[in-house]
Amino acid sequence: MTVNGEPKLTCATFLSEYAPGPVRVEPLRNFPIIRDLVVEIGDFLRKLTTVKPWIVRKEEKPLSEGEYRQTPLQMDEYHQYSMCINCMLCNAACPVYGLDAKFLGPAAIALAQRYNLDSRDQGARERGEVLDDHEGIWGCTFVGECTKVCPQGVDPAGAIQRYKVKTALDSLKAIFVPRVE
């Protein structure tokens, strides 16, 4: 919810932080209000699914071969982004998400980055088709409010900027380095 004008995870917010008061509790910004403090999250969920926030594999190995193992370094690569709890506070704080109905929003982009950095995943190209667009990463103006309000320390703004750098470098490589297939 929005507490005294700031998106907050209210289950982890103490009234003592706001003493002696007053405290104003409102619904999350940037979402249609259903009633009282309840917001409609269908748009958030539709946008989230477009980035396929799950591990995508072209072929699964047989279960008899065991699981896909990772080193601690491979896990460290995406761990920060895996901490997202889909609370939507970052989208509520993002001015672009509030102004541009087509913008994916910081939550979806950070979760896409989580899976793109996972060594077990093979869906980065599919996600790239959604992310490398004005409605994806290029719509972000890097205000950084999404990162400030994240209760889990995910850093959605950092994920977006990191993906912008990767996309720009990949574009340059495509120009200067011939592709061998």
mmCIF file of C-alpha atoms in Angstrom:
data_model
loop_
_atom_site.group_PDB
_atom_site.id
_atom_site.type_symbol
_atom_site.label_atom_id
_atom_site.label_comp_id
_atom_site.label_asym_id
_atom_site.label_seq_id
_atom_site.Cartn_x
_atom_site.Cartn_y
_atom_site.Cartn_z
ATOM 1 C CA MET A 1 0.000 0.000 0.000
ATOM 2 C CA THR A 2 0.975 3.628 -0.021
ATOM 3 C CA VAL A 3 1.811 4.860 3.478
ATOM 4 C CA ASN A 4 2.210 8.616 3.894
ATOM 5 C CA GLY A 5 2.852 8.925 0.167
ATOM 6 C CA GLU A 6 5.434 6.118 -0.118
ATOM 7 C CA PRO A 7 4.900 2.572 -1.454
ATOM 8 C CA LYS A 8 5.431 0.211 1.487
ATOM 9 C CA LEU A 9 5.170 -3.453 2.272
ATOM 10 C CA THR A 10 2.594 -2.867 5.003
ATOM 11 C CA CYS A 11 2.995 -6.305 6.578
ATOM 12 C CA ALA A 12 6.538 -5.222 7.457
ATOM 13 C CA THR A 13 5.767 -1.596 8.343
ATOM 14 C CA PHE A 14 5.428 -0.565 11.970
ATOM 15 C CA LEU A 15 3.198 2.294 13.086
ATOM 16 C CA SER A 16 5.908 3.286 15.563
ATOM 17 C CA GLU A 17 7.953 4.492 12.550
ATOM 18 C CA TYR A 18 5.256 7.124 12.009
ATOM 19 C CA ALA A 19 4.690 8.214 15.606
ATOM 20 C CA PRO A 20 3.166 10.477 16.692
ATOM 21 C CA GLY A 21 1.171 10.397 13.438
ATOM 22 C CA PRO A 22 -0.961 11.013 11.533
ATOM 23 C CA VAL A 23 -0.667 8.030 9.163
ATOM 24 C CA ARG A 24 -2.351 8.045 5.790
ATOM 25 C CA VAL A 25 -2.818 4.652 4.102
ATOM 26 C CA GLU A 26 -3.838 4.580 0.436
ATOM 27 C CA PRO A 27 -3.909 2.011 -2.372
ATOM 28 C CA LEU A 28 -0.807 1.510 -4.518
ATOM 29 C CA ARG A 29 -0.309 4.155 -7.182
ATOM 30 C CA ASN A 30 -0.275 3.292 -10.888
ATOM 31 C CA PHE A 31 -2.897 0.541 -10.526
ATOM 32 C CA PRO A 32 -6.657 0.808 -11.053
ATOM 33 C CA ILE A 33 -8.513 0.824 -7.741
ATOM 34 C CA ILE A 34 -11.129 -1.873 -7.292
ATOM 35 C CA ARG A 35 -12.306 -0.734 -3.889
ATOM 36 C CA ASP A 36 -10.816 0.893 -0.808
ATOM 37 C CA LEU A 37 -7.181 -0.348 -0.696
ATOM 38 C CA VAL A 38 -7.623 -3.143 -3.250
ATOM 39 C CA VAL A 39 -6.008 -2.618 -6.656
ATOM 40 C CA GLU A 40 -6.453 -4.506 -9.919
ATOM 41 C CA ILE A 41 -3.242 -6.355 -10.854
ATOM 42 C CA GLY A 42 -4.259 -7.978 -14.151
ATOM 43 C CA ASP A 43 -2.053 -5.626 -16.200
ATOM 44 C CA PHE A 44 0.945 -6.453 -14.003
ATOM 45 C CA LEU A 45 0.352 -10.203 -14.383
ATOM 46 C CA ARG A 46 -0.126 -10.003 -18.171
ATOM 47 C CA LYS A 47 3.107 -8.052 -18.590
ATOM 48 C CA LEU A 48 4.964 -10.390 -16.248
ATOM 49 C CA THR A 49 4.058 -13.457 -18.299
ATOM 50 C CA THR A 50 5.310 -11.848 -21.533
ATOM 51 C CA VAL A 51 8.895 -12.074 -20.228
ATOM 52 C CA LYS A 52 8.513 -15.758 -19.307
ATOM 53 C CA PRO A 53 9.651 -15.577 -15.684
ATOM 54 C CA TRP A 54 10.515 -19.257 -15.546
ATOM 55 C CA ILE A 55 13.361 -21.434 -16.769
ATOM 56 C CA VAL A 56 13.032 -22.082 -20.488
ATOM 57 C CA ARG A 57 14.769 -25.162 -21.894
ATOM 58 C CA LYS A 58 14.918 -26.153 -25.551
ATOM 59 C CA GLU A 59 15.310 -29.804 -24.546
ATOM 60 C CA GLU A 60 15.003 -31.408 -21.130
ATOM 61 C CA LYS A 61 17.460 -34.109 -20.218
ATOM 62 C CA PRO A 62 15.970 -37.338 -18.854
ATOM 63 C CA LEU A 63 15.284 -37.364 -15.117
ATOM 64 C CA SER A 64 17.652 -40.325 -14.804
ATOM 65 C CA GLU A 65 20.539 -37.973 -15.676
ATOM 66 C CA GLY A 66 19.867 -35.892 -12.588
ATOM 67 C CA GLU A 67 19.280 -32.218 -12.033
ATOM 68 C CA TYR A 68 20.918 -29.196 -13.638
ATOM 69 C CA ARG A 69 23.662 -28.289 -11.203
ATOM 70 C CA GLN A 70 25.125 -24.832 -10.691
ATOM 71 C CA THR A 71 28.254 -23.531 -9.065
ATOM 72 C CA PRO A 72 27.969 -20.928 -6.310
ATOM 73 C CA LEU A 73 29.315 -18.330 -8.782
ATOM 74 C CA GLN A 74 26.586 -19.175 -11.283
ATOM 75 C CA MET A 75 23.957 -18.791 -8.567
ATOM 76 C CA ASP A 76 25.455 -15.514 -7.362
ATOM 77 C CA GLU A 77 24.970 -14.096 -10.869
ATOM 78 C CA TYR A 78 21.183 -14.033 -10.544
ATOM 79 C CA HIS A 79 20.531 -14.436 -6.802
ATOM 80 C CA GLN A 80 19.786 -10.764 -6.124
ATOM 81 C CA TYR A 81 17.046 -10.718 -8.773
ATOM 82 C CA SER A 82 15.537 -13.977 -7.496
ATOM 83 C CA MET A 83 14.611 -12.223 -4.254
ATOM 84 C CA CYS A 84 11.632 -10.472 -5.914
ATOM 85 C CA ILE A 85 8.376 -11.256 -4.103
ATOM 86 C CA ASN A 86 6.115 -9.623 -6.730
ATOM 87 C CA CYS A 87 4.878 -7.029 -4.246
ATOM 88 C CA MET A 88 4.591 -4.475 -7.087
ATOM 89 C CA LEU A 89 6.025 -1.640 -4.996
ATOM 90 C CA CYS A 90 8.580 -0.924 -7.721
ATOM 91 C CA ASN A 91 5.811 -0.511 -10.307
ATOM 92 C CA ALA A 92 3.896 1.747 -7.913
ATOM 93 C CA ALA A 93 6.980 3.949 -7.484
ATOM 94 C CA CYS A 94 7.928 4.040 -11.183
ATOM 95 C CA PRO A 95 6.814 7.247 -12.922
ATOM 96 C CA VAL A 96 7.179 5.631 -16.359
ATOM 97 C CA TYR A 97 4.911 2.728 -15.389
ATOM 98 C CA GLY A 98 2.345 5.281 -14.249
ATOM 99 C CA LEU A 99 2.540 7.365 -17.436
ATOM 100 C CA ASP A 100 3.030 4.746 -20.164
ATOM 101 C CA ALA A 101 0.459 1.943 -20.142
ATOM 102 C CA LYS A 102 2.608 -0.106 -22.528
ATOM 103 C CA PHE A 103 5.785 -0.040 -20.400
ATOM 104 C CA LEU A 104 6.508 -3.503 -18.935
ATOM 105 C CA GLY A 105 7.578 -2.087 -15.603
ATOM 106 C CA PRO A 106 10.582 -2.688 -13.387
ATOM 107 C CA ALA A 107 9.266 -5.884 -11.740
ATOM 108 C CA ALA A 108 8.833 -7.794 -15.007
ATOM 109 C CA ILE A 109 12.175 -6.612 -16.365
ATOM 110 C CA ALA A 110 14.064 -7.514 -13.173
ATOM 111 C CA LEU A 111 12.514 -10.979 -13.177
ATOM 112 C CA ALA A 112 13.406 -11.433 -16.834
ATOM 113 C CA GLN A 113 16.970 -10.526 -15.942
ATOM 114 C CA ARG A 114 16.905 -13.118 -13.148
ATOM 115 C CA TYR A 115 16.202 -15.892 -15.671
ATOM 116 C CA ASN A 116 18.473 -14.485 -18.372
ATOM 117 C CA LEU A 117 21.384 -14.724 -15.931
ATOM 118 C CA ASP A 118 20.541 -18.287 -14.857
ATOM 119 C CA SER A 119 22.969 -20.793 -16.397
ATOM 120 C CA ARG A 120 20.171 -23.384 -16.697
ATOM 121 C CA ASP A 121 17.962 -21.121 -18.814
ATOM 122 C CA GLN A 122 17.864 -20.956 -22.611
ATOM 123 C CA GLY A 123 15.104 -18.370 -23.061
ATOM 124 C CA ALA A 124 17.146 -15.158 -23.195
ATOM 125 C CA ARG A 125 16.597 -14.690 -26.930
ATOM 126 C CA GLU A 126 12.806 -14.988 -26.549
ATOM 127 C CA ARG A 127 12.813 -12.545 -23.639
ATOM 128 C CA GLY A 128 15.082 -10.225 -25.594
ATOM 129 C CA GLU A 129 12.415 -9.832 -28.255
ATOM 130 C CA VAL A 130 10.120 -8.393 -25.577
ATOM 131 C CA LEU A 131 12.716 -6.480 -23.552
ATOM 132 C CA ASP A 132 14.709 -4.794 -26.354
ATOM 133 C CA ASP A 133 11.962 -2.308 -27.098
ATOM 134 C CA HIS A 134 10.705 1.111 -26.005
ATOM 135 C CA GLU A 135 7.991 -0.689 -24.035
ATOM 136 C CA GLY A 136 10.745 -2.754 -22.409
ATOM 137 C CA ILE A 137 14.143 -1.588 -21.186
ATOM 138 C CA TRP A 138 14.445 1.473 -23.428
ATOM 139 C CA GLY A 139 11.335 3.070 -21.903
ATOM 140 C CA CYS A 140 13.063 3.312 -18.528
ATOM 141 C CA THR A 141 14.396 6.786 -17.779
ATOM 142 C CA PHE A 142 16.427 5.562 -14.777
ATOM 143 C CA VAL A 143 14.719 7.573 -12.058
ATOM 144 C CA GLY A 144 15.634 4.800 -9.615
ATOM 145 C CA GLU A 145 12.572 4.992 -7.380
ATOM 146 C CA CYS A 146 11.892 1.300 -8.037
ATOM 147 C CA THR A 147 15.147 0.346 -6.353
ATOM 148 C CA LYS A 148 14.590 2.713 -3.421
ATOM 149 C CA VAL A 149 11.262 1.132 -2.455
ATOM 150 C CA CYS A 150 12.179 -2.535 -2.963
ATOM 151 C CA PRO A 151 11.927 -4.280 0.414
ATOM 152 C CA GLN A 152 14.090 -7.177 -0.811
ATOM 153 C CA GLY A 153 17.040 -5.230 -2.253
ATOM 154 C CA VAL A 154 16.425 -6.529 -5.769
ATOM 155 C CA ASP A 155 17.571 -3.336 -7.574
ATOM 156 C CA PRO A 156 15.232 -3.330 -10.582
ATOM 157 C CA ALA A 157 16.832 -0.108 -11.899
ATOM 158 C CA GLY A 158 20.230 -1.813 -11.885
ATOM 159 C CA ALA A 159 18.799 -4.845 -13.693
ATOM 160 C CA ILE A 160 17.362 -2.606 -16.401
ATOM 161 C CA GLN A 161 20.600 -0.661 -16.862
ATOM 162 C CA ARG A 162 22.629 -3.869 -16.896
ATOM 163 C CA TYR A 163 20.374 -5.277 -19.615
ATOM 164 C CA LYS A 164 20.650 -2.046 -21.626
ATOM 165 C CA VAL A 165 24.454 -2.329 -21.577
ATOM 166 C CA LYS A 166 24.325 -5.987 -22.623
ATOM 167 C CA THR A 167 21.894 -5.254 -25.448
ATOM 168 C CA ALA A 168 24.007 -2.340 -26.720
ATOM 169 C CA LEU A 169 27.178 -4.456 -26.621
ATOM 170 C CA ASP A 170 25.439 -7.328 -28.419
ATOM 171 C CA SER A 171 24.321 -4.899 -31.129
ATOM 172 C CA LEU A 172 27.882 -3.632 -31.582
ATOM 173 C CA LYS A 173 29.247 -7.173 -31.708
ATOM 174 C CA ALA A 174 26.686 -8.031 -34.385
ATOM 175 C CA ILE A 175 27.981 -5.169 -36.514
ATOM 176 C CA PHE A 176 31.709 -5.831 -36.083
ATOM 177 C CA VAL A 177 31.943 -9.572 -35.516
ATOM 178 C CA PRO A 178 30.545 -11.835 -38.215
ATOM 179 C CA ARG A 179 28.143 -14.448 -36.919
ATOM 180 C CA VAL A 180 29.125 -18.052 -37.466
ATOM 181 C CA GLU A 181 26.276 -20.561 -37.427
#
